[in-house]
Short mmCIF file of C-alpha atoms and ligand atoms in Angstrom, two decimals:
data_model
loop_
_atom_site.label_atom_id
_atom_site.label_comp_id
_atom_site.label_asym_id
_atom_site.label_seq_id
_atom_site.Cartn_x
_atom_site.Cartn_y
_atom_site.Cartn_z
CA UNK A 1 114.91 121.50 96.07
CA UNK A 2 114.46 117.77 96.70
CA UNK A 3 111.76 115.24 95.88
CA UNK A 4 111.13 112.74 98.67
CA UNK A 5 108.83 109.79 98.04
CA UNK A 6 107.58 106.88 100.15
CA UNK A 7 106.18 103.58 98.94
CA UNK A 8 105.01 100.88 101.34
CA UNK A 9 104.07 97.35 100.32
CA UNK A 10 103.29 93.91 101.71
CA UNK A 11 103.92 90.69 99.78
CA UNK A 12 104.55 92.73 96.69
CA UNK A 13 101.15 94.47 96.92
CA UNK A 14 100.84 98.24 97.16
CA UNK A 15 99.82 99.57 100.60
CA UNK A 16 100.49 103.28 100.53
CA UNK A 17 102.53 105.98 98.88
CA UNK A 18 103.07 109.65 99.47
CA UNK A 19 105.50 112.34 98.57
CA UNK A 20 106.69 115.84 99.18
CA UNK A 21 109.01 118.46 97.75
CA UNK A 22 111.24 120.37 100.14
CA UNK A 23 114.53 122.09 100.77
CA UNK A 24 117.54 120.30 102.18
CA UNK A 25 116.75 121.58 105.68
CA UNK A 26 113.27 119.94 105.50
CA UNK A 27 114.41 116.46 104.50
CA UNK A 28 114.86 114.92 107.95
CA UNK A 29 111.42 115.90 109.19
CA UNK A 30 109.75 115.00 105.87
CA UNK A 31 111.40 111.57 105.94
CA UNK A 32 110.25 110.96 109.53
CA UNK A 33 106.67 111.99 108.69
CA UNK A 34 106.53 109.76 105.60
CA UNK A 35 107.97 106.83 107.54
CA UNK A 36 105.43 107.26 110.35
CA UNK A 37 102.69 107.39 107.80
CA UNK A 38 103.82 104.15 106.17
CA UNK A 39 103.98 102.44 109.58
CA UNK A 40 100.57 103.64 110.76
CA UNK A 41 98.60 103.06 107.60
CA UNK A 42 95.00 101.82 108.09
CA UNK A 43 95.42 99.24 105.30
CA UNK A 44 97.85 97.32 107.46
CA UNK A 45 101.43 96.63 108.39
CA UNK A 46 104.05 97.30 105.73
CA UNK A 47 106.70 94.68 105.00
CA UNK A 48 108.80 96.91 102.84
CA UNK A 49 109.07 100.69 102.95
CA UNK A 50 111.11 102.49 100.31
CA UNK A 51 112.09 106.14 100.74
CA UNK A 52 113.62 107.87 97.74
CA UNK A 53 115.28 111.26 97.94
CA UNK A 54 116.30 113.01 94.78
CA UNK A 55 117.78 116.45 94.12
CA UNK A 56 115.92 118.59 91.59
CA UNK A 57 117.57 121.53 89.85
CA UNK A 58 115.63 124.72 90.69
CA UNK A 59 114.91 125.41 87.02
CA UNK A 60 113.20 122.02 86.71
CA UNK A 61 110.44 122.99 89.17
CA UNK A 62 107.38 124.61 87.55
CA UNK A 63 104.78 126.45 89.59
CA UNK A 64 101.05 125.86 89.44
CA UNK A 65 97.59 126.51 90.85
CA UNK A 66 95.10 124.23 92.58
CA UNK A 67 91.72 123.58 90.97
CA UNK A 68 88.63 125.06 92.66
CA UNK A 69 86.91 122.59 95.02
CA UNK A 70 83.17 121.91 95.21
CA UNK A 71 81.40 119.16 97.19
CA UNK A 72 78.36 117.47 95.66
CA UNK A 73 75.70 116.25 98.01
CA UNK A 74 75.12 112.51 97.44
CA UNK A 75 73.25 110.15 99.74
CA UNK A 76 75.33 107.04 99.11
CA UNK A 77 78.00 105.57 96.83
CA UNK A 78 75.53 104.59 94.13
CA UNK A 79 74.39 108.20 93.80
CA UNK A 80 78.04 109.25 94.00
CA UNK A 81 79.02 107.02 91.09
CA UNK A 82 76.07 108.27 89.04
CA UNK A 83 77.17 111.85 89.69
CA UNK A 84 80.76 110.95 88.77
CA UNK A 85 79.59 109.38 85.51
CA UNK A 86 77.58 112.50 84.66
CA UNK A 87 80.54 114.81 85.38
CA UNK A 88 82.90 112.70 83.28
CA UNK A 89 80.51 112.69 80.33
CA UNK A 90 80.05 116.47 80.66
CA UNK A 91 83.85 116.82 80.47
CA UNK A 92 83.96 114.97 77.14
CA UNK A 93 84.56 111.37 78.26
CA UNK A 94 82.38 108.93 76.32
CA UNK A 95 79.90 107.17 78.59
CA UNK A 96 81.30 103.74 77.70
CA UNK A 97 84.81 104.83 78.76
CA UNK A 98 83.59 106.37 82.02
CA UNK A 99 81.52 103.29 82.91
CA UNK A 100 84.40 100.91 82.15
CA UNK A 101 86.73 102.89 84.42
CA UNK A 102 84.23 103.06 87.28
CA UNK A 103 83.69 99.32 87.01
CA UNK A 104 87.45 98.64 86.90
CA UNK A 105 88.04 100.67 90.09
CA UNK A 106 85.11 98.93 91.75
CA UNK A 107 86.52 95.47 90.89
CA UNK A 108 90.17 96.29 91.73
CA UNK A 109 92.01 97.64 88.71
CA UNK A 110 95.19 95.53 88.81
CA UNK A 111 95.31 92.18 86.98
CA UNK A 112 95.02 90.35 90.33
CA UNK A 113 91.97 92.37 91.35
CA UNK A 114 93.95 94.45 93.86
CA UNK A 115 94.71 98.14 93.85
CA UNK A 116 97.34 99.66 91.62
CA UNK A 117 100.16 101.79 92.91
CA UNK A 118 99.49 104.29 90.16
CA UNK A 119 96.54 105.22 87.98
CA UNK A 120 94.86 103.65 84.97
CA UNK A 121 95.33 105.65 81.77
CA UNK A 122 92.02 105.47 79.93
CA UNK A 123 91.27 106.46 76.35
CA UNK A 124 88.41 108.96 76.80
CA UNK A 125 86.75 107.79 73.57
CA UNK A 126 87.10 104.00 73.57
CA UNK A 127 87.73 103.20 77.24
CA UNK A 128 90.87 101.28 76.26
CA UNK A 129 93.49 100.99 79.03
CA UNK A 130 96.75 102.57 77.88
CA UNK A 131 99.09 102.27 80.88
CA UNK A 132 102.16 100.21 79.88
CA UNK A 133 102.21 98.28 83.17
CA UNK A 134 98.72 97.18 84.25
CA UNK A 135 99.81 96.17 87.72
CA UNK A 136 101.63 99.37 88.56
CA UNK A 137 99.81 101.98 86.50
CA UNK A 138 101.08 105.51 86.04
CA UNK A 139 101.87 107.38 89.20
CA UNK A 140 101.52 111.17 89.22
CA UNK A 141 104.56 112.26 91.14
CA UNK A 142 106.88 115.09 92.19
CA UNK A 143 104.35 117.71 93.30
CA UNK A 144 103.70 119.59 96.53
CA UNK A 145 102.43 122.82 98.02
CA UNK A 146 104.79 125.73 98.63
CA UNK A 147 104.70 126.66 102.34
CA UNK A 148 102.62 129.85 101.85
CA UNK A 149 100.08 128.04 99.67
CA UNK A 150 99.85 125.20 102.19
CA UNK A 151 99.01 127.61 104.99
CA UNK A 152 96.38 129.36 102.91
CA UNK A 153 94.86 126.09 101.74
CA UNK A 154 94.62 124.73 105.27
CA UNK A 155 92.85 127.87 106.47
CA UNK A 156 90.37 127.77 103.59
CA UNK A 157 89.71 124.04 104.00
CA UNK A 158 89.34 124.36 107.79
CA UNK A 159 86.52 126.88 107.32
CA UNK A 160 84.61 124.07 105.57
CA UNK A 161 85.69 121.28 107.91
CA UNK A 162 87.77 119.74 105.12
CA UNK A 163 91.34 120.19 106.30
CA UNK A 164 92.62 116.62 106.18
CA UNK A 165 95.59 115.04 104.35
CA UNK A 166 93.33 113.14 101.90
CA UNK A 167 91.82 116.36 100.57
CA UNK A 168 95.07 118.34 100.54
CA UNK A 169 97.07 115.66 98.76
CA UNK A 170 94.33 114.82 96.28
CA UNK A 171 93.97 118.50 95.32
CA UNK A 172 97.71 118.74 94.69
CA UNK A 173 97.73 115.53 92.65
CA UNK A 174 94.71 116.68 90.62
CA UNK A 175 96.48 119.98 89.89
CA UNK A 176 99.42 118.09 88.43
CA UNK A 177 97.21 115.76 86.39
CA UNK A 178 95.10 118.61 85.00
CA UNK A 179 98.25 120.48 84.00
CA UNK A 180 99.27 117.61 81.70
CA UNK A 181 98.63 117.91 77.94
CA UNK A 182 95.85 115.65 76.65
CA UNK A 183 94.17 114.98 80.02
CA UNK A 184 90.39 115.33 79.80
CA UNK A 185 89.47 114.32 83.36
CA UNK A 186 90.55 112.43 86.44
CA UNK A 187 88.42 110.08 88.54
CA UNK A 188 89.52 108.97 92.01
CA UNK A 189 88.21 107.32 95.07
CA UNK A 190 90.21 106.38 98.09
CA UNK A 191 91.63 102.93 98.69
CA UNK A 192 91.55 103.48 102.47
CA UNK A 193 88.74 101.40 104.04
CA UNK A 194 87.74 104.20 106.41
CA UNK A 195 87.59 106.96 103.76
CA UNK A 196 84.75 106.76 101.25
CA UNK A 197 85.17 110.08 99.40
CA UNK A 198 86.42 110.67 95.91
CA UNK A 199 86.28 113.20 93.11
CA UNK A 200 86.14 114.01 89.43
CA UNK A 201 88.60 116.71 88.35
CA UNK A 202 88.34 118.43 84.96
CA UNK A 203 90.00 121.48 83.41
CA UNK A 204 86.74 123.48 83.40
CA UNK A 205 84.78 122.01 86.31
CA UNK A 206 87.68 121.93 88.78
CA UNK A 207 87.77 119.40 91.61
CA UNK A 208 84.26 118.10 92.33
CA UNK A 209 84.21 115.83 95.35
CA UNK A 210 81.61 113.32 96.38
CA UNK A 211 81.57 112.22 100.04
CA UNK A 212 80.61 108.69 98.95
CA UNK A 213 82.07 106.86 95.97
CA UNK A 214 82.33 103.48 97.69
CA UNK A 215 80.79 101.73 100.69
CA UNK A 216 82.55 102.05 104.06
CA UNK A 217 85.01 99.21 104.72
CA UNK A 218 85.75 98.73 101.01
CA UNK A 219 89.47 98.75 100.18
CA UNK A 220 89.22 98.80 96.43
CA UNK A 221 89.89 102.23 94.99
CA UNK A 222 92.36 104.22 92.96
CA UNK A 223 92.54 106.58 90.03
CA UNK A 224 91.82 106.85 86.31
CA UNK A 225 93.29 109.55 84.10
CA UNK A 226 91.19 110.00 80.95
CA UNK A 227 93.12 111.16 77.91
CA UNK A 228 92.33 112.22 74.36
CA UNK A 229 94.74 110.44 72.09
CA UNK A 230 94.54 112.52 68.92
CA UNK A 231 97.93 114.11 68.37
CA UNK A 232 99.15 113.00 71.78
CA UNK A 233 102.67 111.76 72.49
CA UNK A 234 101.77 109.08 75.07
CA UNK A 235 105.31 108.36 76.34
CA UNK A 236 105.87 112.11 76.79
CA UNK A 237 102.61 112.40 78.75
CA UNK A 238 103.59 109.52 81.04
CA UNK A 239 107.03 111.05 81.55
CA UNK A 240 105.42 114.39 82.45
CA UNK A 241 103.01 112.82 84.95
CA UNK A 242 105.71 110.78 86.66
CA UNK A 243 108.72 113.08 86.53
CA UNK A 244 107.99 116.78 85.95
CA UNK A 245 108.21 118.69 89.24
CA UNK A 246 105.30 121.00 90.12
CA UNK A 247 105.19 123.28 93.14
CA UNK A 248 101.78 124.76 93.89
CA UNK A 249 102.01 128.44 94.72
CA UNK A 250 98.37 129.44 94.16
CA UNK A 251 95.30 128.06 95.92
CA UNK A 252 91.89 127.76 94.22
CA UNK A 253 88.46 128.56 95.65
CA UNK A 254 87.07 126.23 98.29
CA UNK A 255 83.33 126.28 97.76
CA UNK A 256 82.69 123.68 100.46
C1 PML B 1 92.97 109.08 99.07
O1 PML B 1 93.36 109.73 100.03
O2 PML B 1 93.17 107.88 99.03
C2 PML B 1 92.21 109.77 97.96
C3 PML B 1 91.11 110.62 98.52
C4 PML B 1 90.33 111.34 97.45
C5 PML B 1 89.20 112.20 97.99
C6 PML B 1 89.65 113.30 98.89
C7 PML B 1 88.50 114.23 99.25
O3 PML B 1 88.23 115.18 98.51
O4 PML B 1 87.88 114.02 100.30
MG1 MG B 2 97.59 107.73 98.55
MG1 MG B 3 106.14 121.69 101.27
MG1 MG B 4 95.40 105.48 100.22
#
C-alpha cells in the first residue's frame, strides 16, 4: 500500500491539502485527482503543489471504523458555535479551553492570523496550545477508506443528501483523531469560503455536524484537537497523528 499526499500553497501560505491510501495500480489516478483538486481549489490559484508518494509496509496499516454522524439543526453560525461549545464541554473539555479554541479559529489560528496547514493541539483543561510549530500545526495524516467502506459510506450519505468530499474526508480524519490516545474531542470548521459546516467529534458522541459554524464567504477555519495531558506522551501522540496509517473498513451510522 502507498500513502499519497498533496499540499498546495501560495506565497508560503497553506491553500489546500488532501491525501489517500491506495495500491500501486491506483497511484496514477489518485495523483491526477489530487493535482486537479489543488488546481481547482476555491481558495485560489496555487503557486506550489507538492505531491508525496510513500510506500507503507502492509503490517503498518491498521484498520478502523468511522464515528456515527448526526447533524444538529442550527439557524446560523452563532448558534452553531454555541452548540459546539456545549458539545465540547459535555465531552470533558473545560469551557475556557473550548472558548479559546473557538476564538482562535475565528481569528485565524496561525501567528499571522491565517489558517494553519494542520490542527491546533489544545490542552483540554487549560486551553494552552501545545503544537510545536504554531504556523503549521499538527496534521492528521495517512488515512483513507477501503474501497468497500467507501461505497457503503457514499450510499448511506447519499440517502441524507450528504455525499460530498468535505463530509467523507472529515469523517475519515475524525476517525483517525478519535483513535489516538489522549484525545478528548476534535473541533473543525471548513476553511473554504463556500462551505460553512463543521463538527465536534468525541469518542462517545461521535461526529456531530453543524451546517453553520462560520458566516458564508469567511475563509478562516481549521481544526483543534483537545487532549488530556495526564500521563500522555505528547511526541508519541503527534507521531501517531501524523504518521500511523489507518484504513477505514467499517462505516458508522449516518443519522442525517
Ligand atoms: C473541510 O472540508 O474543510 C472541513 C469540512 C468539515 C465539515 C464537513 C461536514 O460535515 O459537512
Ligand atoms: Mg482540507
Ligand atoms: Mg481508497
Ligand atoms: Mg479546505
